[in-house]
Amino acid sequence: MLQFLQNVERICSQDDVPLQELRNALKVSEEEPVMIEQNTLLPSRISDWFTLRKYRITGSVVHRVCNFYVYKPSHPENIVKSTFTSAAMRLGFELKPKVLERYEATKKADNDEVSLKKIGLLIDTQYVFLAA
């Protein structure tokens, strides 16, 4: 895992990386997504989570990617490399456990069977530029 992370960081952090080289760096085998998801679930592996999602399109940046156009005075790398946080995001992160607990309790009170499960980073083997 460490070698994979170092390779991704080394190649993806360069300027003007050929597209095929970038794809190869982000490529994962059929088994790796399971390992990545399990490893990024652990709090001690939060830096791995950031490294693995840093060069991929995630829910946090998909709106900016879809609304990007060539005539905008923004560089494409600024879209995926930005690390935007706000007071609302920090509050959401802090309240997340309580909100999930309340959601689960509400669903159970309505007799809706729901089971919440914490997961790590998800990467598709075919579309390796996407992560969730």
N, CA, C and O atoms as CSV, one atom per row, in Angstrom:
chain,resi,resn,atom,element,x,y,z
A,1,MET,N,N,0.834,-1.198,0.000
A,1,MET,CA,C,0.000,0.000,0.000
A,1,MET,C,C,0.873,1.253,0.000
A,1,MET,O,O,0.598,2.209,-0.726
A,2,LEU,N,N,1.917,1.243,0.812
A,2,LEU,CA,C,2.800,2.403,0.908
A,2,LEU,C,C,3.449,2.715,-0.438
A,2,LEU,O,O,3.520,3.876,-0.844
A,3,GLN,N,N,3.919,1.685,-1.123
A,3,GLN,CA,C,4.550,1.892,-2.431
A,3,GLN,C,C,3.534,2.454,-3.433
A,3,GLN,O,O,3.864,3.343,-4.218
A,4,PHE,N,N,2.321,1.946,-3.406
A,4,PHE,CA,C,1.255,2.445,-4.283
A,4,PHE,C,C,1.002,3.924,-4.015
A,4,PHE,O,O,0.907,4.718,-4.951
A,5,LEU,N,N,0.891,4.299,-2.736
A,5,LEU,CA,C,0.652,5.695,-2.357
A,5,LEU,C,C,1.793,6.601,-2.808
A,5,LEU,O,O,1.562,7.695,-3.322
A,6,GLN,N,N,3.020,6.139,-2.612
A,6,GLN,CA,C,4.184,6.937,-3.007
A,6,GLN,C,C,4.226,7.131,-4.521
A,6,GLN,O,O,4.570,8.211,-5.002
A,7,ASN,N,N,3.877,6.088,-5.268
A,7,ASN,CA,C,3.865,6.180,-6.725
A,7,ASN,C,C,2.794,7.164,-7.200
A,7,ASN,O,O,3.048,7.984,-8.082
A,8,VAL,N,N,1.604,7.082,-6.617
A,8,VAL,CA,C,0.524,8.015,-6.970
A,8,VAL,C,C,0.971,9.445,-6.697
A,8,VAL,O,O,0.824,10.322,-7.548
A,9,GLU,N,N,1.512,9.676,-5.513
A,9,GLU,CA,C,1.949,11.022,-5.120
A,9,GLU,C,C,3.063,11.531,-6.039
A,9,GLU,O,O,3.041,12.689,-6.458
A,10,ARG,N,N,4.030,10.675,-6.350
A,10,ARG,CA,C,5.173,11.071,-7.180
A,10,ARG,C,C,4.725,11.473,-8.586
A,10,ARG,O,O,5.131,12.520,-9.092
A,11,ILE,N,N,3.905,10.663,-9.204
A,11,ILE,CA,C,3.488,10.932,-10.580
A,11,ILE,C,C,2.453,12.050,-10.653
A,11,ILE,O,O,2.575,12.959,-11.475
A,12,CYS,N,N,1.457,11.988,-9.815
A,12,CYS,CA,C,0.342,12.942,-9.912
A,12,CYS,C,C,0.707,14.351,-9.471
A,12,CYS,O,O,0.042,15.308,-9.867
A,13,SER,N,N,1.734,14.497,-8.670
A,13,SER,CA,C,2.103,15.838,-8.209
A,13,SER,C,C,2.946,16.599,-9.232
A,13,SER,O,O,3.215,17.786,-9.048
A,14,GLN,N,N,3.361,15.935,-10.297
A,14,GLN,CA,C,4.148,16.589,-11.340
A,14,GLN,C,C,3.248,17.450,-12.231
A,14,GLN,O,O,2.052,17.192,-12.367
A,15,ASP,N,N,3.843,18.462,-12.823
A,15,ASP,CA,C,3.129,19.271,-13.810
A,15,ASP,C,C,3.196,18.572,-15.160
A,15,ASP,O,O,4.182,17.903,-15.469
A,16,ASP,N,N,2.164,18.724,-15.953
A,16,ASP,CA,C,2.122,18.212,-17.326
A,16,ASP,C,C,2.407,16.714,-17.439
A,16,ASP,O,O,3.220,16.296,-18.264
A,17,VAL,N,N,1.752,15.925,-16.628
A,17,VAL,CA,C,1.883,14.470,-16.709
A,17,VAL,C,C,1.034,13.987,-17.880
A,17,VAL,O,O,-0.136,14.353,-17.985
A,18,PRO,N,N,1.610,13.168,-18.764
A,18,PRO,CA,C,0.806,12.633,-19.867
A,18,PRO,C,C,-0.411,11.869,-19.315
A,18,PRO,O,O,-0.321,11.202,-18.285
A,19,LEU,N,N,-1.525,11.978,-20.006
A,19,LEU,CA,C,-2.777,11.390,-19.540
A,19,LEU,C,C,-2.650,9.892,-19.266
A,19,LEU,O,O,-3.153,9.404,-18.254
A,20,GLN,N,N,-1.986,9.165,-20.152
A,20,GLN,CA,C,-1.854,7.717,-19.965
A,20,GLN,C,C,-1.033,7.394,-18.714
A,20,GLN,O,O,-1.339,6.439,-17.999
A,21,GLU,N,N,-0.005,8.177,-18.452
A,21,GLU,CA,C,0.814,7.961,-17.254
A,21,GLU,C,C,-0.007,8.235,-15.989
A,21,GLU,O,O,0.117,7.530,-14.988
A,22,LEU,N,N,-0.833,9.255,-16.056
A,22,LEU,CA,C,-1.719,9.576,-14.939
A,22,LEU,C,C,-2.717,8.443,-14.699
A,22,LEU,O,O,-2.938,8.033,-13.560
A,23,ARG,N,N,-3.311,7.946,-15.768
A,23,ARG,CA,C,-4.249,6.814,-15.652
A,23,ARG,C,C,-3.562,5.597,-15.038
A,23,ARG,O,O,-4.122,4.931,-14.167
A,24,ASN,N,N,-2.353,5.316,-15.497
A,24,ASN,CA,C,-1.616,4.166,-14.967
A,24,ASN,C,C,-1.308,4.327,-13.484
A,24,ASN,O,O,-1.358,3.356,-12.729
A,25,ALA,N,N,-0.990,5.543,-13.066
A,25,ALA,CA,C,-0.680,5.788,-11.652
A,25,ALA,C,C,-1.909,5.586,-10.774
A,25,ALA,O,O,-1.796,5.097,-9.650
A,26,LEU,N,N,-3.071,5.957,-11.277
A,26,LEU,CA,C,-4.309,5.842,-10.500
A,26,LEU,C,C,-4.950,4.459,-10.592
A,26,LEU,O,O,-5.849,4.137,-9.815
A,27,LYS,N,N,-4.492,3.644,-11.535
A,27,LYS,CA,C,-5.082,2.332,-11.780
A,27,LYS,C,C,-4.992,1.446,-10.535
A,27,LYS,O,O,-3.984,1.440,-9.827
A,28,VAL,N,N,-6.058,0.711,-10.292
A,28,VAL,CA,C,-6.088,-0.239,-9.179
A,28,VAL,C,C,-6.491,-1.608,-9.713
A,28,VAL,O,O,-7.252,-1.715,-10.674
A,29,SER,N,N,-5.969,-2.651,-9.075
A,29,SER,CA,C,-6.320,-4.013,-9.473
A,29,SER,C,C,-7.721,-4.338,-8.962
A,29,SER,O,O,-8.343,-3.519,-8.284
A,30,GLU,N,N,-8.207,-5.509,-9.279
A,30,GLU,CA,C,-9.534,-5.936,-8.814
A,30,GLU,C,C,-9.582,-6.057,-7.291
A,30,GLU,O,O,-10.634,-5.833,-6.691
A,31,GLU,N,N,-8.461,-6.406,-6.655
A,31,GLU,CA,C,-8.420,-6.616,-5.207
A,31,GLU,C,C,-8.165,-5.326,-4.427
A,31,GLU,O,O,-8.605,-5.200,-3.284
A,32,GLU,N,N,-7.471,-4.382,-5.021
A,32,GLU,CA,C,-7.056,-3.176,-4.298
A,32,GLU,C,C,-8.196,-2.304,-3.762
A,32,GLU,O,O,-8.060,-1.766,-2.663
A,33,PRO,N,N,-9.313,-2.136,-4.479
A,33,PRO,CA,C,-10.378,-1.297,-3.910
A,33,PRO,C,C,-10.870,-1.774,-2.542
A,33,PRO,O,O,-11.187,-0.957,-1.678
A,34,VAL,N,N,-10.934,-3.079,-2.345
A,34,VAL,CA,C,-11.367,-3.624,-1.051
A,34,VAL,C,C,-10.344,-3.279,0.020
A,34,VAL,O,O,-10.705,-2.851,1.116
A,35,MET,N,N,-9.059,-3.466,-0.300
A,35,MET,CA,C,-7.985,-3.148,0.641
A,35,MET,C,C,-7.981,-1.649,0.958
A,35,MET,O,O,-7.835,-1.261,2.117
A,36,ILE,N,N,-8.140,-0.815,-0.059
A,36,ILE,CA,C,-8.152,0.640,0.123
A,36,ILE,C,C,-9.330,1.053,0.994
A,36,ILE,O,O,-9.178,1.858,1.913
A,37,GLU,N,N,-10.507,0.500,0.704
A,37,GLU,CA,C,-11.702,0.841,1.481
A,37,GLU,C,C,-11.508,0.469,2.950
A,37,GLU,O,O,-11.859,1.250,3.834
A,38,GLN,N,N,-10.959,-0.699,3.216
A,38,GLN,CA,C,-10.748,-1.141,4.600
A,38,GLN,C,C,-9.672,-0.308,5.295
A,38,GLN,O,O,-9.832,0.071,6.455
A,39,ASN,N,N,-8.579,-0.024,4.587
A,39,ASN,CA,C,-7.487,0.753,5.193
A,39,ASN,C,C,-7.888,2.192,5.482
A,39,ASN,O,O,-7.495,2.751,6.505
A,40,THR,N,N,-8.663,2.793,4.596
A,40,THR,CA,C,-9.032,4.197,4.792
A,40,THR,C,C,-10.165,4.367,5.797
A,40,THR,O,O,-10.545,5.491,6.125
A,41,LEU,N,N,-10.693,3.274,6.276
A,41,LEU,CA,C,-11.717,3.303,7.318
A,41,LEU,C,C,-11.092,3.585,8.680
A,41,LEU,O,O,-11.742,4.133,9.570
A,42,LEU,N,N,-9.843,3.212,8.831
A,42,LEU,CA,C,-9.147,3.377,10.108
A,42,LEU,C,C,-8.722,4.826,10.322
A,42,LEU,O,O,-8.138,5.430,9.423
A,43,PRO,N,N,-9.003,5.395,11.495
A,43,PRO,CA,C,-8.599,6.786,11.767
A,43,PRO,C,C,-7.095,7.013,11.609
A,43,PRO,O,O,-6.668,8.105,11.235
A,44,SER,N,N,-6.299,5.994,11.892
A,44,SER,CA,C,-4.842,6.147,11.787
A,44,SER,C,C,-4.378,6.258,10.339
A,44,SER,O,O,-3.227,6.617,10.091
A,45,ARG,N,N,-5.252,5.957,9.377
A,45,ARG,CA,C,-4.877,5.992,7.960
A,45,ARG,C,C,-5.513,7.170,7.226
A,45,ARG,O,O,-5.681,7.128,6.008
A,46,ILE,N,N,-5.867,8.222,7.970
A,46,ILE,CA,C,-6.537,9.380,7.365
A,46,ILE,C,C,-5.655,10.049,6.301
A,46,ILE,O,O,-6.173,10.579,5.318
A,47,SER,N,N,-4.334,10.028,6.487
A,47,SER,CA,C,-3.449,10.630,5.479
A,47,SER,C,C,-3.496,9.823,4.180
A,47,SER,O,O,-3.399,10.398,3.096
A,48,ASP,N,N,-3.646,8.494,4.275
A,48,ASP,CA,C,-3.805,7.665,3.075
A,48,ASP,C,C,-5.087,8.049,2.346
A,48,ASP,O,O,-5.110,8.128,1.118
A,49,TRP,N,N,-6.152,8.287,3.106
A,49,TRP,CA,C,-7.445,8.671,2.539
A,49,TRP,C,C,-7.293,9.958,1.730
A,49,TRP,O,O,-7.790,10.054,0.608
A,50,PHE,N,N,-6.601,10.948,2.306
A,50,PHE,CA,C,-6.401,12.221,1.605
A,50,PHE,C,C,-5.538,12.042,0.361
A,50,PHE,O,O,-5.836,12.616,-0.686
A,51,THR,N,N,-4.472,11.251,0.467
A,51,THR,CA,C,-3.592,11.028,-0.680
A,51,THR,C,C,-4.340,10.326,-1.806
A,51,THR,O,O,-4.208,10.709,-2.968
A,52,LEU,N,N,-5.118,9.312,-1.479
A,52,LEU,CA,C,-5.822,8.534,-2.494
A,52,LEU,C,C,-6.944,9.306,-3.177
A,52,LEU,O,O,-7.262,9.026,-4.333
A,53,ARG,N,N,-7.542,10.255,-2.500
A,53,ARG,CA,C,-8.643,11.015,-3.112
A,53,ARG,C,C,-8.160,12.323,-3.736
A,53,ARG,O,O,-8.878,12.944,-4.521
A,54,LYS,N,N,-6.957,12.734,-3.388
A,54,LYS,CA,C,-6.435,14.037,-3.808
A,54,LYS,C,C,-6.448,14.249,-5.324
A,54,LYS,O,O,-6.726,15.356,-5.786
A,55,TYR,N,N,-6.159,13.225,-6.089
A,55,TYR,CA,C,-6.057,13.366,-7.543
A,55,TYR,C,C,-7.249,12.736,-8.265
A,55,TYR,O,O,-7.173,12.421,-9.453
A,56,ARG,N,N,-8.343,12.559,-7.537
A,56,ARG,CA,C,-9.546,11.976,-8.119
A,56,ARG,C,C,-10.716,12.950,-7.999
A,56,ARG,O,O,-10.694,13.872,-7.184
A,57,ILE,N,N,-11.720,12.729,-8.813
A,57,ILE,CA,C,-12.936,13.536,-8.731
A,57,ILE,C,C,-13.835,12.889,-7.685
A,57,ILE,O,O,-14.192,11.716,-7.793
A,58,THR,N,N,-14.190,13.665,-6.680
A,58,THR,CA,C,-15.055,13.182,-5.602
A,58,THR,C,C,-16.298,14.069,-5.523
A,58,THR,O,O,-16.414,15.058,-6.246
A,59,GLY,N,N,-17.205,13.709,-4.654
A,59,GLY,CA,C,-18.412,14.503,-4.473
A,59,GLY,C,C,-18.117,15.944,-4.108
A,59,GLY,O,O,-18.903,16.842,-4.411
A,60,SER,N,N,-16.986,16.165,-3.459
A,60,SER,CA,C,-16.616,17.521,-3.042
A,60,SER,C,C,-16.279,18.434,-4.213
A,60,SER,O,O,-16.432,19.652,-4.117
A,61,VAL,N,N,-15.822,17.854,-5.313
A,61,VAL,CA,C,-15.383,18.690,-6.438
A,61,VAL,C,C,-16.168,18.466,-7.726
A,61,VAL,O,O,-15.940,19.170,-8.710
A,62,VAL,N,N,-17.078,17.511,-7.744
A,62,VAL,CA,C,-17.772,17.183,-8.993
A,62,VAL,C,C,-18.538,18.385,-9.557
A,62,VAL,O,O,-18.608,18.546,-10.776
A,63,HIS,N,N,-19.104,19.216,-8.709
A,63,HIS,CA,C,-19.824,20.403,-9.188
A,63,HIS,C,C,-18.872,21.343,-9.919
A,63,HIS,O,O,-19.210,21.872,-10.979
A,64,ARG,N,N,-17.679,21.552,-9.354
A,64,ARG,CA,C,-16.701,22.436,-10.010
A,64,ARG,C,C,-16.216,21.845,-11.327
A,64,ARG,O,O,-15.991,22.578,-12.291
A,65,VAL,N,N,-16.053,20.522,-11.376
A,65,VAL,CA,C,-15.605,19.878,-12.610
A,65,VAL,C,C,-16.671,20.027,-13.696
A,65,VAL,O,O,-16.359,20.371,-14.836
A,66,CYS,N,N,-17.918,19.768,-13.339
A,66,CYS,CA,C,-19.013,19.849,-14.322
A,66,CYS,C,C,-19.265,21.273,-14.803
A,66,CYS,O,O,-19.770,21.468,-15.908
A,67,ASN,N,N,-18.926,22.255,-14.002
A,67,ASN,CA,C,-19.161,23.645,-14.379
A,67,ASN,C,C,-17.905,24.351,-14.876
A,67,ASN,O,O,-17.906,25.568,-15.059
A,68,PHE,N,N,-16.849,23.604,-15.093
A,68,PHE,CA,C,-15.611,24.177,-15.609
A,68,PHE,C,C,-15.739,24.367,-17.117
A,68,PHE,O,O,-16.270,23.506,-17.820
A,69,TYR,N,N,-15.263,25.464,-17.588
A,69,TYR,CA,C,-15.162,25.647,-19.025
A,69,TYR,C,C,-13.878,26.403,-19.333
A,69,TYR,O,O,-13.348,27.131,-18.493
A,70,VAL,N,N,-13.398,26.217,-20.532
A,70,VAL,CA,C,-12.071,26.683,-20.919
A,70,VAL,C,C,-11.860,28.180,-20.802
A,70,VAL,O,O,-10.727,28.625,-20.621
A,71,TYR,N,N,-12.900,28.955,-20.898
A,71,TYR,CA,C,-12.737,30.396,-20.897
A,71,TYR,C,C,-12.740,31.002,-19.498
A,71,TYR,O,O,-12.576,32.212,-19.342
A,72,LYS,N,N,-12.922,30.181,-18.507
A,72,LYS,CA,C,-12.916,30.660,-17.125
A,72,LYS,C,C,-11.465,30.889,-16.699
A,72,LYS,O,O,-10.588,30.122,-17.097
A,73,PRO,N,N,-11.193,31.906,-15.915
A,73,PRO,CA,C,-9.813,32.170,-15.510
A,73,PRO,C,C,-9.348,31.241,-14.387
A,73,PRO,O,O,-8.733,31.696,-13.423
A,74,SER,N,N,-9.631,29.976,-14.505
A,74,SER,CA,C,-9.245,28.993,-13.493
A,74,SER,C,C,-8.488,27.865,-14.175
A,74,SER,O,O,-8.806,27.489,-15.303
A,75,HIS,N,N,-7.505,27.336,-13.504
A,75,HIS,CA,C,-6.747,26.219,-14.053
A,75,HIS,C,C,-7.389,24.914,-13.600
A,75,HIS,O,O,-7.830,24.815,-12.455
A,76,PRO,N,N,-7.450,23.911,-14.475
A,76,PRO,CA,C,-8.086,22.640,-14.112
A,76,PRO,C,C,-7.525,22.021,-12.829
A,76,PRO,O,O,-8.277,21.453,-12.037
A,77,GLU,N,N,-6.213,22.129,-12.622
A,77,GLU,CA,C,-5.637,21.511,-11.418
A,77,GLU,C,C,-6.143,22.171,-10.139
A,77,GLU,O,O,-6.167,21.536,-9.084
A,78,ASN,N,N,-6.546,23.433,-10.221
A,78,ASN,CA,C,-7.102,24.099,-9.039
A,78,ASN,C,C,-8.430,23.479,-8.621
A,78,ASN,O,O,-8.813,23.545,-7.453
A,79,ILE,N,N,-9.119,22.888,-9.564
A,79,ILE,CA,C,-10.410,22.274,-9.263
A,79,ILE,C,C,-10.223,21.044,-8.387
A,79,ILE,O,O,-10.896,20.907,-7.365
A,80,VAL,N,N,-9.336,20.165,-8.764
A,80,VAL,CA,C,-9.192,18.913,-8.021
A,80,VAL,C,C,-8.200,18.995,-6.874
A,80,VAL,O,O,-8.255,18.175,-5.958
A,81,LYS,N,N,-7.303,19.955,-6.901
A,81,LYS,CA,C,-6.300,20.041,-5.841
A,81,LYS,C,C,-6.700,20.966,-4.697
A,81,LYS,O,O,-5.988,21.051,-3.696
A,82,SER,N,N,-7.819,21.655,-4.830
A,82,SER,CA,C,-8.205,22.585,-3.777
A,82,SER,C,C,-8.627,21.826,-2.524
A,82,SER,O,O,-9.139,20.710,-2.600
A,83,THR,N,N,-8.407,22.441,-1.388
A,83,THR,CA,C,-8.790,21.831,-0.115
A,83,THR,C,C,-9.684,22.804,0.626
A,83,THR,O,O,-9.310,23.330,1.675
A,84,PHE,N,N,-10.850,23.041,0.087
A,84,PHE,CA,C,-11.797,23.983,0.656
A,84,PHE,C,C,-12.410,23.422,1.933
A,84,PHE,O,O,-12.840,22.269,1.969
A,85,THR,N,N,-12.445,24.232,2.966
A,85,THR,CA,C,-13.195,23.899,4.176
A,85,THR,C,C,-13.905,25.164,4.634
A,85,THR,O,O,-13.476,26.278,4.335
A,86,SER,N,N,-14.977,24.977,5.351
A,86,SER,CA,C,-15.726,26.115,5.866
A,86,SER,C,C,-16.204,25.783,7.270
A,86,SER,O,O,-16.090,24.646,7.729
A,87,ALA,N,N,-16.738,26.783,7.940
A,87,ALA,CA,C,-17.281,26.566,9.284
A,87,ALA,C,C,-18.417,25.548,9.225
A,87,ALA,O,O,-18.549,24.705,10.113
A,88,ALA,N,N,-19.232,25.629,8.181
A,88,ALA,CA,C,-20.348,24.690,8.024
A,88,ALA,C,C,-19.844,23.258,7.839
A,88,ALA,O,O,-20.423,22.318,8.384
A,89,MET,N,N,-18.762,23.095,7.069
A,89,MET,CA,C,-18.199,21.761,6.867
A,89,MET,C,C,-17.644,21.201,8.172
A,89,MET,O,O,-17.844,20.027,8.483
A,90,ARG,N,N,-16.950,22.038,8.931
A,90,ARG,CA,C,-16.402,21.582,10.221
A,90,ARG,C,C,-17.523,21.198,11.178
A,90,ARG,O,O,-17.430,20.190,11.879
A,91,LEU,N,N,-18.581,22.001,11.206
A,91,LEU,CA,C,-19.723,21.702,12.062
A,91,LEU,C,C,-20.377,20.385,11.634
A,91,LEU,O,O,-20.737,19.564,12.477
A,92,GLY,N,N,-20.526,20.193,10.338
A,92,GLY,CA,C,-21.089,18.945,9.818
A,92,GLY,C,C,-20.268,17.744,10.225
A,92,GLY,O,O,-20.816,16.702,10.588
A,93,PHE,N,N,-18.954,17.884,10.167
A,93,PHE,CA,C,-18.057,16.802,10.571
A,93,PHE,C,C,-18.232,16.491,12.057
A,93,PHE,O,O,-18.263,15.326,12.453
A,94,GLU,N,N,-18.346,17.533,12.872
A,94,GLU,CA,C,-18.520,17.343,14.314
A,94,GLU,C,C,-19.868,16.705,14.648
A,94,GLU,O,O,-19.953,15.851,15.530
A,95,LEU,N,N,-20.912,17.119,13.946
A,95,LEU,CA,C,-22.263,16.640,14.243
A,95,LEU,C,C,-22.618,15.314,13.568
A,95,LEU,O,O,-23.638,14.707,13.894
A,96,LYS,N,N,-21.798,14.872,12.647
A,96,LYS,CA,C,-22.111,13.683,11.857
A,96,LYS,C,C,-22.508,12.470,12.705
A,96,LYS,O,O,-23.527,11.848,12.402
A,97,PRO,N,N,-21.761,12.102,13.747
A,97,PRO,CA,C,-22.164,10.926,14.539
A,97,PRO,C,C,-23.560,11.070,15.152
A,97,PRO,O,O,-24.345,10.122,15.142
A,98,LYS,N,N,-23.866,12.251,15.684
A,98,LYS,CA,C,-25.182,12.473,16.294
A,98,LYS,C,C,-26.293,12.463,15.245
A,98,LYS,O,O,-27.373,11.922,15.485
A,99,VAL,N,N,-26.030,13.054,14.094
A,99,VAL,CA,C,-27.024,13.095,13.019
A,99,VAL,C,C,-27.324,11.680,12.524
A,99,VAL,O,O,-28.485,11.325,12.319
A,100,LEU,N,N,-26.285,10.878,12.334
A,100,LEU,CA,C,-26.485,9.501,11.878
A,100,LEU,C,C,-27.262,8.688,12.906
A,100,LEU,O,O,-28.137,7.896,12.556
A,101,GLU,N,N,-26.936,8.891,14.160
A,101,GLU,CA,C,-27.634,8.195,15.247
A,101,GLU,C,C,-29.120,8.572,15.253
A,101,GLU,O,O,-29.989,7.709,15.378
A,102,ARG,N,N,-29.392,9.849,15.119
A,102,ARG,CA,C,-30.784,10.323,15.109
A,102,ARG,C,C,-31.527,9.809,13.872
A,102,ARG,O,O,-32.692,9.421,13.959
A,103,TYR,N,N,-30.855,9.810,12.731
A,103,TYR,CA,C,-31.466,9.303,11.497
A,103,TYR,C,C,-31.857,7.838,11.665
A,103,TYR,O,O,-32.971,7.438,11.327
A,104,GLU,N,N,-30.933,7.052,12.186
A,104,GLU,CA,C,-31.194,5.624,12.382
A,104,GLU,C,C,-32.362,5.418,13.352
A,104,GLU,O,O,-33.220,4.568,13.113
A,105,ALA,N,N,-32.398,6.187,14.440
A,105,ALA,CA,C,-33.483,6.082,15.422
A,105,ALA,C,C,-34.825,6.474,14.802
A,105,ALA,O,O,-35.840,5.826,15.055
A,106,THR,N,N,-34.829,7.532,13.992
A,106,THR,CA,C,-36.056,7.982,13.332
A,106,THR,C,C,-36.582,6.920,12.375
A,106,THR,O,O,-37.782,6.647,12.349
A,107,LYS,N,N,-35.699,6.326,11.595
A,107,LYS,CA,C,-36.104,5.293,10.645
A,107,LYS,C,C,-36.660,4.074,11.373
A,107,LYS,O,O,-37.661,3.496,10.949
A,108,LYS,N,N,-36.012,3.686,12.464
A,108,LYS,CA,C,-36.486,2.531,13.235
A,108,LYS,C,C,-37.838,2.829,13.871
A,108,LYS,O,O,-38.691,1.945,13.945
A,109,ALA,N,N,-38.045,4.057,14.330
A,109,ALA,CA,C,-39.332,4.454,14.915
A,109,ALA,C,C,-40.447,4.391,13.875
A,109,ALA,O,O,-41.604,4.140,14.214
A,110,ASP,N,N,-40.099,4.618,12.615
A,110,ASP,CA,C,-41.070,4.534,11.517
A,110,ASP,C,C,-41.187,3.112,10.964
A,110,ASP,O,O,-41.824,2.884,9.935
A,111,ASN,N,N,-40.562,2.159,11.664
A,111,ASN,CA,C,-40.527,0.749,11.246
A,111,ASN,C,C,-39.846,0.543,9.899
A,111,ASN,O,O,-40.142,-0.421,9.192
A,112,ASP,N,N,-38.948,1.432,9.548
A,112,ASP,CA,C,-38.133,1.265,8.342
A,112,ASP,C,C,-36.835,0.582,8.752
A,112,ASP,O,O,-36.091,1.088,9.593
A,113,GLU,N,N,-36.576,-0.562,8.152
A,113,GLU,CA,C,-35.338,-1.270,8.453
A,113,GLU,C,C,-34.178,-0.541,7.773
A,113,GLU,O,O,-34.113,-0.457,6.547
A,114,VAL,N,N,-33.292,-0.032,8.569
A,114,VAL,CA,C,-32.128,0.663,8.033
A,114,VAL,C,C,-30.922,0.271,8.866
A,114,VAL,O,O,-30.999,0.151,10.089
A,115,SER,N,N,-29.825,0.078,8.190
A,115,SER,CA,C,-28.589,-0.265,8.874
A,115,SER,C,C,-27.476,0.593,8.283
A,115,SER,O,O,-27.148,0.468,7.103
A,116,LEU,N,N,-26.906,1.449,9.093
A,116,LEU,CA,C,-25.833,2.321,8.630
A,116,LEU,C,C,-24.499,1.644,8.889
A,116,LEU,O,O,-24.303,0.993,9.915
A,117,LYS,N,N,-23.605,1.806,7.960
A,117,LYS,CA,C,-22.299,1.170,8.067
A,117,LYS,C,C,-21.235,2.187,7.676
A,117,LYS,O,O,-21.350,2.845,6.642
A,118,LYS,N,N,-20.215,2.316,8.488
A,118,LYS,CA,C,-19.113,3.215,8.173
A,118,LYS,C,C,-18.236,2.541,7.121
A,118,LYS,O,O,-17.892,1.365,7.244
A,119,ILE,N,N,-17.878,3.306,6.081
A,119,ILE,CA,C,-17.030,2.763,5.026
A,119,ILE,C,C,-15.860,3.702,4.772
A,119,ILE,O,O,-15.887,4.867,5.168
A,120,GLY,N,N,-14.850,3.191,4.117
A,120,GLY,CA,C,-13.694,3.998,3.752
A,120,GLY,C,C,-13.856,4.531,2.331
A,120,GLY,O,O,-14.969,4.599,1.808
A,121,LEU,N,N,-12.753,4.904,1.719
A,121,LEU,CA,C,-12.759,5.463,0.366
A,121,LEU,C,C,-13.076,4.378,-0.658
A,121,LEU,O,O,-12.500,3.291,-0.616
A,122,LEU,N,N,-13.981,4.673,-1.563
A,122,LEU,CA,C,-14.369,3.730,-2.613
A,122,LEU,C,C,-13.802,4.195,-3.946
A,122,LEU,O,O,-13.989,5.345,-4.343
A,123,ILE,N,N,-13.104,3.287,-4.637
A,123,ILE,CA,C,-12.516,3.579,-5.947
A,123,ILE,C,C,-12.951,2.484,-6.907
A,123,ILE,O,O,-12.833,1.298,-6.603
A,124,ASP,N,N,-13.451,2.885,-8.060
A,124,ASP,CA,C,-13.882,1.935,-9.073
A,124,ASP,C,C,-12.673,1.501,-9.897
A,124,ASP,O,O,-11.803,2.318,-10.198
A,125,THR,N,N,-12.612,0.218,-10.265
A,125,THR,CA,C,-11.473,-0.269,-11.049
A,125,THR,C,C,-11.510,0.223,-12.491
A,125,THR,O,O,-10.463,0.331,-13.130
A,126,GLN,N,N,-12.691,0.520,-13.011
A,126,GLN,CA,C,-12.794,0.992,-14.394
A,126,GLN,C,C,-12.630,2.504,-14.495
A,126,GLN,O,O,-11.951,2.994,-15.397
A,127,TYR,N,N,-13.245,3.246,-13.578
A,127,TYR,CA,C,-13.187,4.706,-13.600
A,127,TYR,C,C,-12.343,5.177,-12.417
A,127,TYR,O,O,-12.866,5.731,-11.450
A,128,VAL,N,N,-11.037,4.950,-12.503
A,128,VAL,CA,C,-10.137,5.191,-11.367
A,128,VAL,C,C,-9.968,6.666,-11.020
A,128,VAL,O,O,-9.400,6.995,-9.978
A,129,PHE,N,N,-10.450,7.546,-11.871
A,129,PHE,CA,C,-10.362,8.982,-11.591
A,129,PHE,C,C,-11.505,9.443,-10.687
A,129,PHE,O,O,-11.539,10.601,-10.269
A,130,LEU,N,N,-12.447,8.531,-10.382
A,130,LEU,CA,C,-13.563,8.847,-9.491
A,130,LEU,C,C,-13.371,8.166,-8.138
A,130,LEU,O,O,-12.844,7.056,-8.063
A,131,ALA,N,N,-13.795,8.829,-7.085
A,131,ALA,CA,C,-13.746,8.234,-5.742
A,131,ALA,C,C,-14.928,8.756,-4.939
A,131,ALA,O,O,-15.452,9.839,-5.201
A,132,ALA,N,N,-15.328,7.972,-3.971
A,132,ALA,CA,C,-16.436,8.379,-3.095
A,132,ALA,C,C,-16.107,8.008,-1.658
A,132,ALA,O,O,-16.906,8.262,-0.756
